[in-house]
mmCIF file of C-alpha atoms in Angstrom:
data_model
loop_
_atom_site.group_PDB
_atom_site.id
_atom_site.type_symbol
_atom_site.label_atom_id
_atom_site.label_comp_id
_atom_site.label_asym_id
_atom_site.label_seq_id
_atom_site.Cartn_x
_atom_site.Cartn_y
_atom_site.Cartn_z
ATOM 1 C CA MET A 1 50.414 -17.632 -36.309
ATOM 2 C CA LYS A 2 51.709 -18.185 -32.784
ATOM 3 C CA ILE A 3 51.575 -21.649 -31.243
ATOM 4 C CA GLY A 4 50.381 -21.514 -27.654
ATOM 5 C CA MET A 5 48.632 -23.610 -25.034
ATOM 6 C CA ILE A 6 46.014 -23.337 -22.349
ATOM 7 C CA THR A 7 48.095 -24.431 -19.406
ATOM 8 C CA ASP A 8 45.431 -26.817 -18.057
ATOM 9 C CA SER A 9 46.776 -29.082 -20.819
ATOM 10 C CA LEU A 10 49.752 -29.675 -18.505
ATOM 11 C CA GLY A 11 47.766 -29.252 -15.310
ATOM 12 C CA ASN A 12 49.616 -32.156 -13.707
ATOM 13 C CA LEU A 13 52.760 -29.999 -13.551
ATOM 14 C CA SER A 14 53.627 -27.215 -11.135
ATOM 15 C CA PHE A 15 53.857 -23.651 -12.454
ATOM 16 C CA ASP A 16 57.647 -23.795 -12.786
ATOM 17 C CA GLU A 17 57.580 -27.281 -14.339
ATOM 18 C CA MET A 18 54.912 -26.167 -16.797
ATOM 19 C CA LEU A 19 56.997 -23.159 -17.862
ATOM 20 C CA ARG A 20 60.050 -25.342 -18.451
ATOM 21 C CA ALA A 21 57.974 -27.835 -20.430
ATOM 22 C CA SER A 22 56.416 -25.034 -22.499
ATOM 23 C CA ALA A 23 59.854 -23.688 -23.383
ATOM 24 C CA GLU A 24 61.031 -27.215 -24.248
ATOM 25 C CA LEU A 25 58.024 -27.634 -26.544
ATOM 26 C CA GLY A 26 58.891 -24.408 -28.325
ATOM 27 C CA LEU A 27 55.631 -22.664 -27.444
ATOM 28 C CA GLU A 28 55.429 -18.909 -27.840
ATOM 29 C CA THR A 29 52.504 -17.928 -25.622
ATOM 30 C CA LEU A 30 50.272 -19.232 -22.833
ATOM 31 C CA GLU A 31 46.634 -18.976 -21.778
ATOM 32 C CA PHE A 32 45.941 -19.209 -18.048
ATOM 33 C CA ALA A 33 42.650 -20.444 -16.620
ATOM 34 C CA CYS A 34 41.675 -18.590 -13.461
ATOM 35 C CA GLY A 35 38.893 -20.765 -12.054
ATOM 36 C CA ASN A 36 35.252 -21.799 -12.519
ATOM 37 C CA TRP A 37 35.386 -25.147 -14.371
ATOM 38 C CA SER A 38 39.168 -25.115 -14.268
ATOM 39 C CA SER A 39 41.057 -25.924 -11.090
ATOM 40 C CA ALA A 40 43.335 -23.004 -12.063
ATOM 41 C CA PRO A 41 46.482 -25.138 -11.667
ATOM 42 C CA HIS A 42 48.945 -22.342 -12.448
ATOM 43 C CA ILE A 43 47.412 -19.111 -11.173
ATOM 44 C CA ASP A 44 46.086 -17.922 -7.803
ATOM 45 C CA LEU A 45 43.398 -15.429 -8.772
ATOM 46 C CA THR A 46 42.996 -13.882 -5.331
ATOM 47 C CA ALA A 47 46.724 -13.491 -4.748
ATOM 48 C CA MET A 48 47.234 -11.972 -8.188
ATOM 49 C CA LEU A 49 44.441 -9.445 -7.633
ATOM 50 C CA ASP A 50 45.752 -8.485 -4.213
ATOM 51 C CA SER A 51 49.415 -7.884 -4.995
ATOM 52 C CA ALA A 52 51.200 -5.970 -7.742
ATOM 53 C CA ALA A 53 54.423 -7.686 -6.659
ATOM 54 C CA THR A 54 52.851 -11.123 -7.156
ATOM 55 C CA ARG A 55 51.691 -10.121 -10.631
ATOM 56 C CA ALA A 56 55.132 -8.772 -11.525
ATOM 57 C CA GLU A 57 56.852 -11.963 -10.337
ATOM 58 C CA PHE A 58 54.379 -14.094 -12.320
ATOM 59 C CA VAL A 59 54.932 -12.150 -15.550
ATOM 60 C CA ALA A 60 58.709 -12.149 -15.047
ATOM 61 C CA LYS A 61 58.793 -15.945 -14.717
ATOM 62 C CA VAL A 62 56.767 -16.342 -17.889
ATOM 63 C CA ARG A 63 59.048 -13.948 -19.792
ATOM 64 C CA ASP A 64 62.195 -15.600 -18.416
ATOM 65 C CA HIS A 65 61.164 -18.717 -20.346
ATOM 66 C CA GLY A 66 60.754 -16.801 -23.597
ATOM 67 C CA LEU A 67 56.957 -16.834 -23.346
ATOM 68 C CA THR A 68 54.139 -14.295 -23.361
ATOM 69 C CA ILE A 69 50.597 -14.338 -21.956
ATOM 70 C CA ALA A 70 47.967 -14.607 -24.683
ATOM 71 C CA ALA A 71 44.788 -14.534 -22.613
ATOM 72 C CA LEU A 72 43.120 -15.324 -19.313
ATOM 73 C CA ASN A 73 40.307 -17.875 -19.181
ATOM 74 C CA CYS A 74 37.313 -18.089 -16.838
ATOM 75 C CA SER A 75 35.076 -20.622 -18.605
ATOM 76 C CA GLY A 76 32.103 -21.494 -16.434
ATOM 77 C CA ASN A 77 28.384 -20.861 -16.182
ATOM 78 C CA PRO A 78 27.670 -17.370 -14.830
ATOM 79 C CA LEU A 79 24.012 -17.866 -15.830
ATOM 80 C CA HIS A 80 23.457 -20.980 -13.721
ATOM 81 C CA PRO A 81 20.213 -20.396 -11.799
ATOM 82 C CA GLY A 82 21.587 -21.892 -8.577
ATOM 83 C CA PRO A 83 24.370 -20.892 -6.141
ATOM 84 C CA GLN A 84 27.001 -21.992 -8.659
ATOM 85 C CA GLY A 85 25.975 -19.123 -10.912
ATOM 86 C CA LYS A 86 26.808 -16.521 -8.271
ATOM 87 C CA LYS A 87 30.234 -18.084 -7.689
ATOM 88 C CA HIS A 88 30.975 -18.221 -11.402
ATOM 89 C CA ARG A 89 29.890 -14.611 -11.914
ATOM 90 C CA GLN A 90 32.360 -13.543 -9.234
ATOM 91 C CA VAL A 91 35.257 -15.474 -10.774
ATOM 92 C CA THR A 92 34.321 -14.063 -14.191
ATOM 93 C CA GLU A 93 34.413 -10.483 -12.935
ATOM 94 C CA ASP A 94 37.621 -11.078 -10.980
ATOM 95 C CA THR A 95 39.301 -12.574 -14.060
ATOM 96 C CA ILE A 96 38.335 -9.513 -16.104
ATOM 97 C CA ARG A 97 39.695 -7.278 -13.326
ATOM 98 C CA LEU A 98 42.974 -9.214 -13.350
ATOM 99 C CA ALA A 99 43.249 -9.002 -17.135
ATOM 100 C CA SER A 100 42.846 -5.238 -16.837
ATOM 101 C CA LEU A 101 45.545 -5.007 -14.176
ATOM 102 C CA MET A 102 47.928 -7.096 -16.293
ATOM 103 C CA GLY A 103 47.295 -5.285 -19.573
ATOM 104 C CA ILE A 104 45.821 -8.405 -21.216
ATOM 105 C CA ASP A 105 43.191 -7.486 -23.778
ATOM 106 C CA ARG A 106 41.377 -10.841 -24.144
ATOM 107 C CA VAL A 107 39.390 -12.990 -21.749
ATOM 108 C CA VAL A 108 38.316 -16.439 -22.937
ATOM 109 C CA MET A 109 35.076 -17.819 -21.547
ATOM 110 C CA MET A 110 31.720 -19.394 -22.340
ATOM 111 C CA SER A 111 28.341 -17.737 -22.609
ATOM 112 C CA GLY A 112 26.734 -19.652 -19.767
ATOM 113 C CA LEU A 113 23.286 -21.203 -19.864
ATOM 114 C CA PRO A 114 20.248 -20.417 -17.694
ATOM 115 C CA GLY A 115 17.360 -22.689 -16.854
ATOM 116 C CA GLY A 116 13.741 -22.102 -17.671
ATOM 117 C CA PRO A 117 11.420 -20.225 -15.302
ATOM 118 C CA GLY A 118 11.782 -21.717 -11.825
ATOM 119 C CA ASP A 119 14.459 -24.240 -12.838
ATOM 120 C CA ALA A 120 17.222 -25.227 -10.423
ATOM 121 C CA ASN A 121 19.632 -26.194 -13.216
ATOM 122 C CA PRO A 122 20.496 -25.051 -16.754
ATOM 123 C CA ASN A 123 18.336 -26.253 -19.620
ATOM 124 C CA TRP A 124 19.885 -26.593 -23.096
ATOM 125 C CA ILE A 125 17.085 -26.349 -25.663
ATOM 126 C CA ILE A 126 18.209 -27.580 -29.093
ATOM 127 C CA THR A 127 14.865 -28.425 -30.736
ATOM 128 C CA ASP A 128 11.738 -26.398 -31.490
ATOM 129 C CA TRP A 129 9.359 -29.071 -30.145
ATOM 130 C CA PRO A 130 7.478 -29.652 -27.908
ATOM 131 C CA PRO A 131 5.854 -26.198 -27.958
ATOM 132 C CA GLU A 132 7.194 -25.071 -24.575
ATOM 133 C CA CYS A 133 10.721 -25.079 -26.019
ATOM 134 C CA ALA A 134 10.069 -21.745 -27.737
ATOM 135 C CA ASP A 135 8.707 -20.197 -24.533
ATOM 136 C CA ILE A 136 11.717 -21.376 -22.531
ATOM 137 C CA GLN A 137 14.129 -19.974 -25.111
ATOM 138 C CA ARG A 138 12.360 -16.607 -25.135
ATOM 139 C CA TYR A 139 12.688 -16.457 -21.352
ATOM 140 C CA GLN A 140 16.346 -17.492 -21.435
ATOM 141 C CA TRP A 141 17.403 -14.944 -24.040
ATOM 142 C CA ASP A 142 15.176 -11.985 -23.176
ATOM 143 C CA ASP A 143 15.195 -12.239 -19.388
ATOM 144 C CA CYS A 144 18.578 -13.824 -18.616
ATOM 145 C CA ILE A 145 21.210 -14.014 -21.369
ATOM 146 C CA ILE A 146 20.994 -10.608 -23.035
ATOM 147 C CA PRO A 147 20.580 -8.550 -19.814
ATOM 148 C CA TYR A 148 23.547 -10.308 -18.156
ATOM 149 C CA TRP A 149 25.796 -9.894 -21.173
ATOM 150 C CA ARG A 150 24.898 -6.237 -21.661
ATOM 151 C CA ASP A 151 26.029 -5.605 -18.100
ATOM 152 C CA LEU A 152 29.186 -7.721 -18.479
ATOM 153 C CA VAL A 153 30.185 -5.924 -21.685
ATOM 154 C CA LYS A 154 29.785 -2.568 -19.929
ATOM 155 C CA PHE A 155 31.783 -3.834 -16.936
ATOM 156 C CA SER A 156 34.560 -5.096 -19.218
ATOM 157 C CA ASN A 157 34.710 -1.963 -21.327
ATOM 158 C CA ASN A 158 34.963 0.211 -18.219
ATOM 159 C CA LEU A 159 38.096 -1.782 -17.322
ATOM 160 C CA GLY A 160 39.574 -1.470 -20.807
ATOM 161 C CA ILE A 161 38.824 -5.043 -21.900
ATOM 162 C CA GLY A 162 37.517 -5.020 -25.456
ATOM 163 C CA LYS A 163 37.453 -8.723 -26.342
ATOM 164 C CA LEU A 164 35.392 -11.370 -24.569
ATOM 165 C CA CYS A 165 36.114 -14.554 -26.512
ATOM 166 C CA LEU A 166 33.257 -17.040 -26.258
ATOM 167 C CA GLU A 167 33.902 -20.720 -26.889
ATOM 168 C CA LEU A 168 31.089 -22.209 -28.971
ATOM 169 C CA HIS A 169 30.414 -25.242 -26.784
ATOM 170 C CA GLY A 170 27.631 -27.704 -26.110
ATOM 171 C CA HIS A 171 25.306 -27.030 -23.143
ATOM 172 C CA GLN A 172 25.830 -23.282 -23.579
ATOM 173 C CA ALA A 173 23.495 -20.595 -24.861
ATOM 174 C CA VAL A 174 26.136 -19.738 -27.472
ATOM 175 C CA TYR A 175 27.098 -23.018 -29.116
ATOM 176 C CA ASN A 176 27.276 -22.240 -32.833
ATOM 177 C CA VAL A 177 27.748 -19.380 -35.284
ATOM 178 C CA GLN A 178 24.071 -18.386 -35.316
ATOM 179 C CA THR A 179 23.823 -18.094 -31.529
ATOM 180 C CA LEU A 180 27.108 -16.163 -31.332
ATOM 181 C CA PHE A 181 25.775 -13.596 -33.787
ATOM 182 C CA ARG A 182 22.466 -13.470 -31.923
ATOM 183 C CA LEU A 183 24.285 -12.404 -28.770
ATOM 184 C CA ARG A 184 26.767 -10.161 -30.571
ATOM 185 C CA ASP A 185 23.963 -8.333 -32.387
ATOM 186 C CA ALA A 186 22.268 -7.694 -29.044
ATOM 187 C CA VAL A 187 25.246 -6.576 -26.940
ATOM 188 C CA GLY A 188 27.922 -5.377 -29.358
ATOM 189 C CA GLU A 189 31.295 -6.331 -30.763
ATOM 190 C CA THR A 190 33.046 -6.769 -27.430
ATOM 191 C CA VAL A 191 31.681 -10.303 -27.788
ATOM 192 C CA GLY A 192 33.485 -12.474 -30.320
ATOM 193 C CA ALA A 193 34.422 -16.102 -30.809
ATOM 194 C CA ASN A 194 37.058 -18.271 -29.266
ATOM 195 C CA TYR A 195 36.752 -20.677 -32.158
ATOM 196 C CA ASP A 196 37.495 -24.274 -31.170
ATOM 197 C CA PRO A 197 36.855 -26.568 -34.149
ATOM 198 C CA SER A 198 36.516 -29.674 -31.998
ATOM 199 C CA HIS A 199 32.961 -28.761 -30.941
ATOM 200 C CA PRO A 200 31.373 -28.165 -34.349
ATOM 201 C CA MET A 201 33.126 -31.343 -35.516
ATOM 202 C CA TRP A 202 30.939 -33.496 -33.280
ATOM 203 C CA MET A 203 27.857 -31.310 -33.790
ATOM 204 C CA GLY A 204 27.976 -31.911 -37.540
ATOM 205 C CA ALA A 205 29.056 -28.429 -38.671
ATOM 206 C CA ASP A 206 31.952 -27.616 -40.989
ATOM 207 C CA PRO A 207 34.572 -25.481 -39.196
ATOM 208 C CA LEU A 208 35.996 -24.263 -42.519
ATOM 209 C CA ALA A 209 32.616 -22.841 -43.531
ATOM 210 C CA ALA A 210 32.049 -21.458 -40.023
ATOM 211 C CA VAL A 211 35.374 -19.602 -40.034
ATOM 212 C CA ARG A 212 34.447 -17.895 -43.292
ATOM 213 C CA LYS A 213 31.078 -16.858 -41.868
ATOM 214 C CA LEU A 214 32.541 -15.578 -38.584
ATOM 215 C CA GLY A 215 35.261 -13.509 -40.246
ATOM 216 C CA SER A 216 36.380 -10.642 -38.037
ATOM 217 C CA ALA A 217 34.269 -11.958 -35.149
ATOM 218 C CA ILE A 218 37.034 -14.518 -34.440
ATOM 219 C CA TYR A 219 39.048 -13.128 -31.531
ATOM 220 C CA TYR A 220 40.910 -16.272 -30.438
ATOM 221 C CA VAL A 221 41.352 -19.921 -31.443
ATOM 222 C CA HIS A 222 41.675 -23.150 -29.473
ATOM 223 C CA ALA A 223 43.458 -25.920 -31.358
ATOM 224 C CA LYS A 224 41.732 -29.175 -30.470
ATOM 225 C CA ASP A 225 40.655 -32.117 -32.602
ATOM 226 C CA THR A 226 37.684 -34.496 -32.465
ATOM 227 C CA ARG A 227 37.328 -37.957 -33.920
ATOM 228 C CA VAL A 228 33.808 -39.210 -34.618
ATOM 229 C CA GLU A 229 33.846 -42.965 -34.018
ATOM 230 C CA PRO A 230 32.000 -44.542 -36.987
ATOM 231 C CA VAL A 231 30.488 -47.615 -35.316
ATOM 232 C CA PRO A 232 29.094 -46.076 -32.075
ATOM 233 C CA ALA A 233 28.004 -42.953 -33.980
ATOM 234 C CA GLY A 234 26.374 -45.113 -36.635
ATOM 235 C CA ILE A 235 24.370 -46.931 -33.991
ATOM 236 C CA ASP A 236 23.341 -44.066 -31.692
ATOM 237 C CA GLY A 237 24.203 -40.814 -33.461
ATOM 238 C CA VAL A 238 26.545 -38.221 -31.987
ATOM 239 C CA LEU A 239 24.545 -37.084 -28.949
ATOM 240 C CA ASP A 240 26.534 -38.885 -26.275
ATOM 241 C CA ALA A 241 26.565 -38.288 -22.522
ATOM 242 C CA ARG A 242 28.938 -41.109 -21.621
ATOM 243 C CA PRO A 243 31.962 -39.874 -19.642
ATOM 244 C CA PRO A 244 35.208 -39.196 -21.515
ATOM 245 C CA ASN A 245 37.093 -42.083 -19.927
ATOM 246 C CA HIS A 246 34.652 -44.442 -21.717
ATOM 247 C CA TYR A 247 36.322 -43.469 -24.976
ATOM 248 C CA ALA A 248 36.091 -46.970 -26.459
ATOM 249 C CA GLU A 249 32.288 -46.765 -26.269
ATOM 250 C CA ARG A 250 31.649 -43.119 -27.110
ATOM 251 C CA ALA A 251 30.371 -41.824 -30.452
ATOM 252 C CA TRP A 252 33.075 -39.146 -30.522
ATOM 253 C CA ASN A 253 36.194 -38.216 -28.570
ATOM 254 C CA TYR A 254 38.473 -35.232 -28.170
ATOM 255 C CA ILE A 255 41.777 -36.319 -29.618
ATOM 256 C CA THR A 256 45.348 -35.110 -30.179
ATOM 257 C CA LEU A 257 45.753 -32.893 -33.239
ATOM 258 C CA GLY A 258 46.047 -34.983 -36.382
ATOM 259 C CA TYR A 259 44.357 -38.080 -34.987
ATOM 260 C CA GLY A 260 40.860 -36.941 -35.927
ATOM 261 C CA HIS A 261 41.698 -34.683 -38.857
ATOM 262 C CA GLY A 262 45.046 -34.909 -40.628
ATOM 263 C CA GLU A 263 47.656 -32.282 -41.362
ATOM 264 C CA THR A 264 46.025 -31.385 -44.673
ATOM 265 C CA TRP A 265 42.785 -30.480 -42.896
ATOM 266 C CA TRP A 266 44.612 -28.360 -40.314
ATOM 267 C CA ARG A 267 46.419 -26.543 -43.119
ATOM 268 C CA GLN A 268 43.035 -25.799 -44.687
ATOM 269 C CA PHE A 269 41.741 -24.588 -41.316
ATOM 270 C CA CYS A 270 44.668 -22.228 -40.773
ATOM 271 C CA THR A 271 44.354 -20.964 -44.338
ATOM 272 C CA ALA A 272 40.665 -20.240 -43.739
ATOM 273 C CA LEU A 273 41.570 -18.355 -40.554
ATOM 274 C CA LYS A 274 44.097 -16.203 -42.406
ATOM 275 C CA GLN A 275 41.599 -15.517 -45.175
ATOM 276 C CA ALA A 276 39.125 -14.419 -42.486
ATOM 277 C CA GLY A 277 41.716 -11.990 -41.100
ATOM 278 C CA TYR A 278 42.870 -14.042 -38.103
ATOM 279 C CA ASP A 279 46.653 -14.442 -37.882
ATOM 280 C CA ASP A 280 47.161 -14.819 -34.152
ATOM 281 C CA VAL A 281 47.321 -17.493 -31.433
ATOM 282 C CA LEU A 282 46.515 -21.182 -31.894
ATOM 283 C CA SER A 283 46.106 -22.248 -28.268
ATOM 284 C CA ILE A 284 46.434 -26.030 -27.968
ATOM 285 C CA GLU A 285 43.992 -27.643 -25.547
ATOM 286 C CA HIS A 286 44.971 -31.243 -24.799
ATOM 287 C CA GLU A 287 41.996 -33.338 -23.653
ATOM 288 C CA ASP A 288 42.923 -36.688 -25.223
ATOM 289 C CA MET A 289 42.240 -39.488 -22.730
ATOM 290 C CA MET A 290 44.396 -41.937 -24.703
ATOM 291 C CA LEU A 291 47.712 -40.041 -24.680
ATOM 292 C CA SER A 292 49.649 -38.549 -21.803
ATOM 293 C CA PRO A 293 49.547 -34.738 -21.680
ATOM 294 C CA MET A 294 53.193 -34.256 -22.647
ATOM 295 C CA GLU A 295 53.092 -36.794 -25.463
ATOM 296 C CA GLY A 296 49.899 -35.259 -26.803
ATOM 297 C CA MET A 297 51.364 -31.771 -26.620
ATOM 298 C CA ARG A 298 54.522 -32.827 -28.470
ATOM 299 C CA LYS A 299 52.484 -34.333 -31.297
ATOM 300 C CA SER A 300 50.150 -31.337 -31.479
ATOM 301 C CA VAL A 301 52.995 -28.811 -31.555
ATOM 302 C CA ALA A 302 54.774 -30.822 -34.268
ATOM 303 C CA LEU A 303 51.653 -30.837 -36.438
ATOM 304 C CA LEU A 304 51.020 -27.099 -36.077
ATOM 305 C CA ARG A 305 54.673 -26.341 -36.743
ATOM 306 C CA ASN A 306 54.500 -28.316 -39.992
ATOM 307 C CA VAL A 307 51.289 -26.509 -40.916
ATOM 308 C CA ALA A 308 52.896 -23.118 -40.199
ATOM 309 C CA ILE A 309 55.956 -23.960 -42.313
ATOM 310 C CA ASN A 310 53.774 -24.960 -45.247
ATOM 311 C CA LEU A 311 51.697 -21.788 -44.931
ATOM 312 C CA ALA A 312 54.739 -19.504 -44.893
#
């Protein structure tokens, strides 16, 4: 497996500084976020679309540091019922266009989440009661989610992009294995998973079991860890809307690899991926509020390197 990184993990660095740091870390490949929820710290989407010379210079700099480009990322909410949705749909389409121009076969994103009829904001329904929940979900899937994704799959395929890698994330229509397959069954196998184990960890699922169920539907992997904090979670459960900088109070936190689940667990995870047929990029996503980005990246790379050695 190749050890990579979504470059937002070192978003405090300039493009050139990030490339030097990536080479120093011994990374092999990089994932670049192009906008929406990312500030796109290392790529100018408009400039890259407008100029072949700009694209060539960008790729050359990446290659000069011994690196490749694993994927582009446009995670956002293209199904938002308000003006934000229109903006995110445009960035999504532009990112797919850029991937096509650059010969990159994967785009990482999220499914998006609509509201209910007449809503101004998204509405994440995760229970079957009260009774209107079922009606809202029928509207979301039949009138919003499936029609949008059918069109986006066609748009992507026409540009030669065959893998849209959806991160199974909270407050998204696709947030677990069942909802991924629901969408995939409706729109086809262009849709697959960007499997990030940190999200099912806090939702109470078992990533090892999920990987086996997903099998060939895994198109990409984010390497990120979660630690469930026993005392706050014991008091309130794991549904927690407190901001991430309140990590001492939260029921769970994103954490540097190995600090939520040890090396043995990550070896089991990578073994499960290989058994499922995935032997590709592990893209580290550093979102640990308690460690600096570079320190967190060093520790995460060291853990994955040890895992890779022991799997060889």
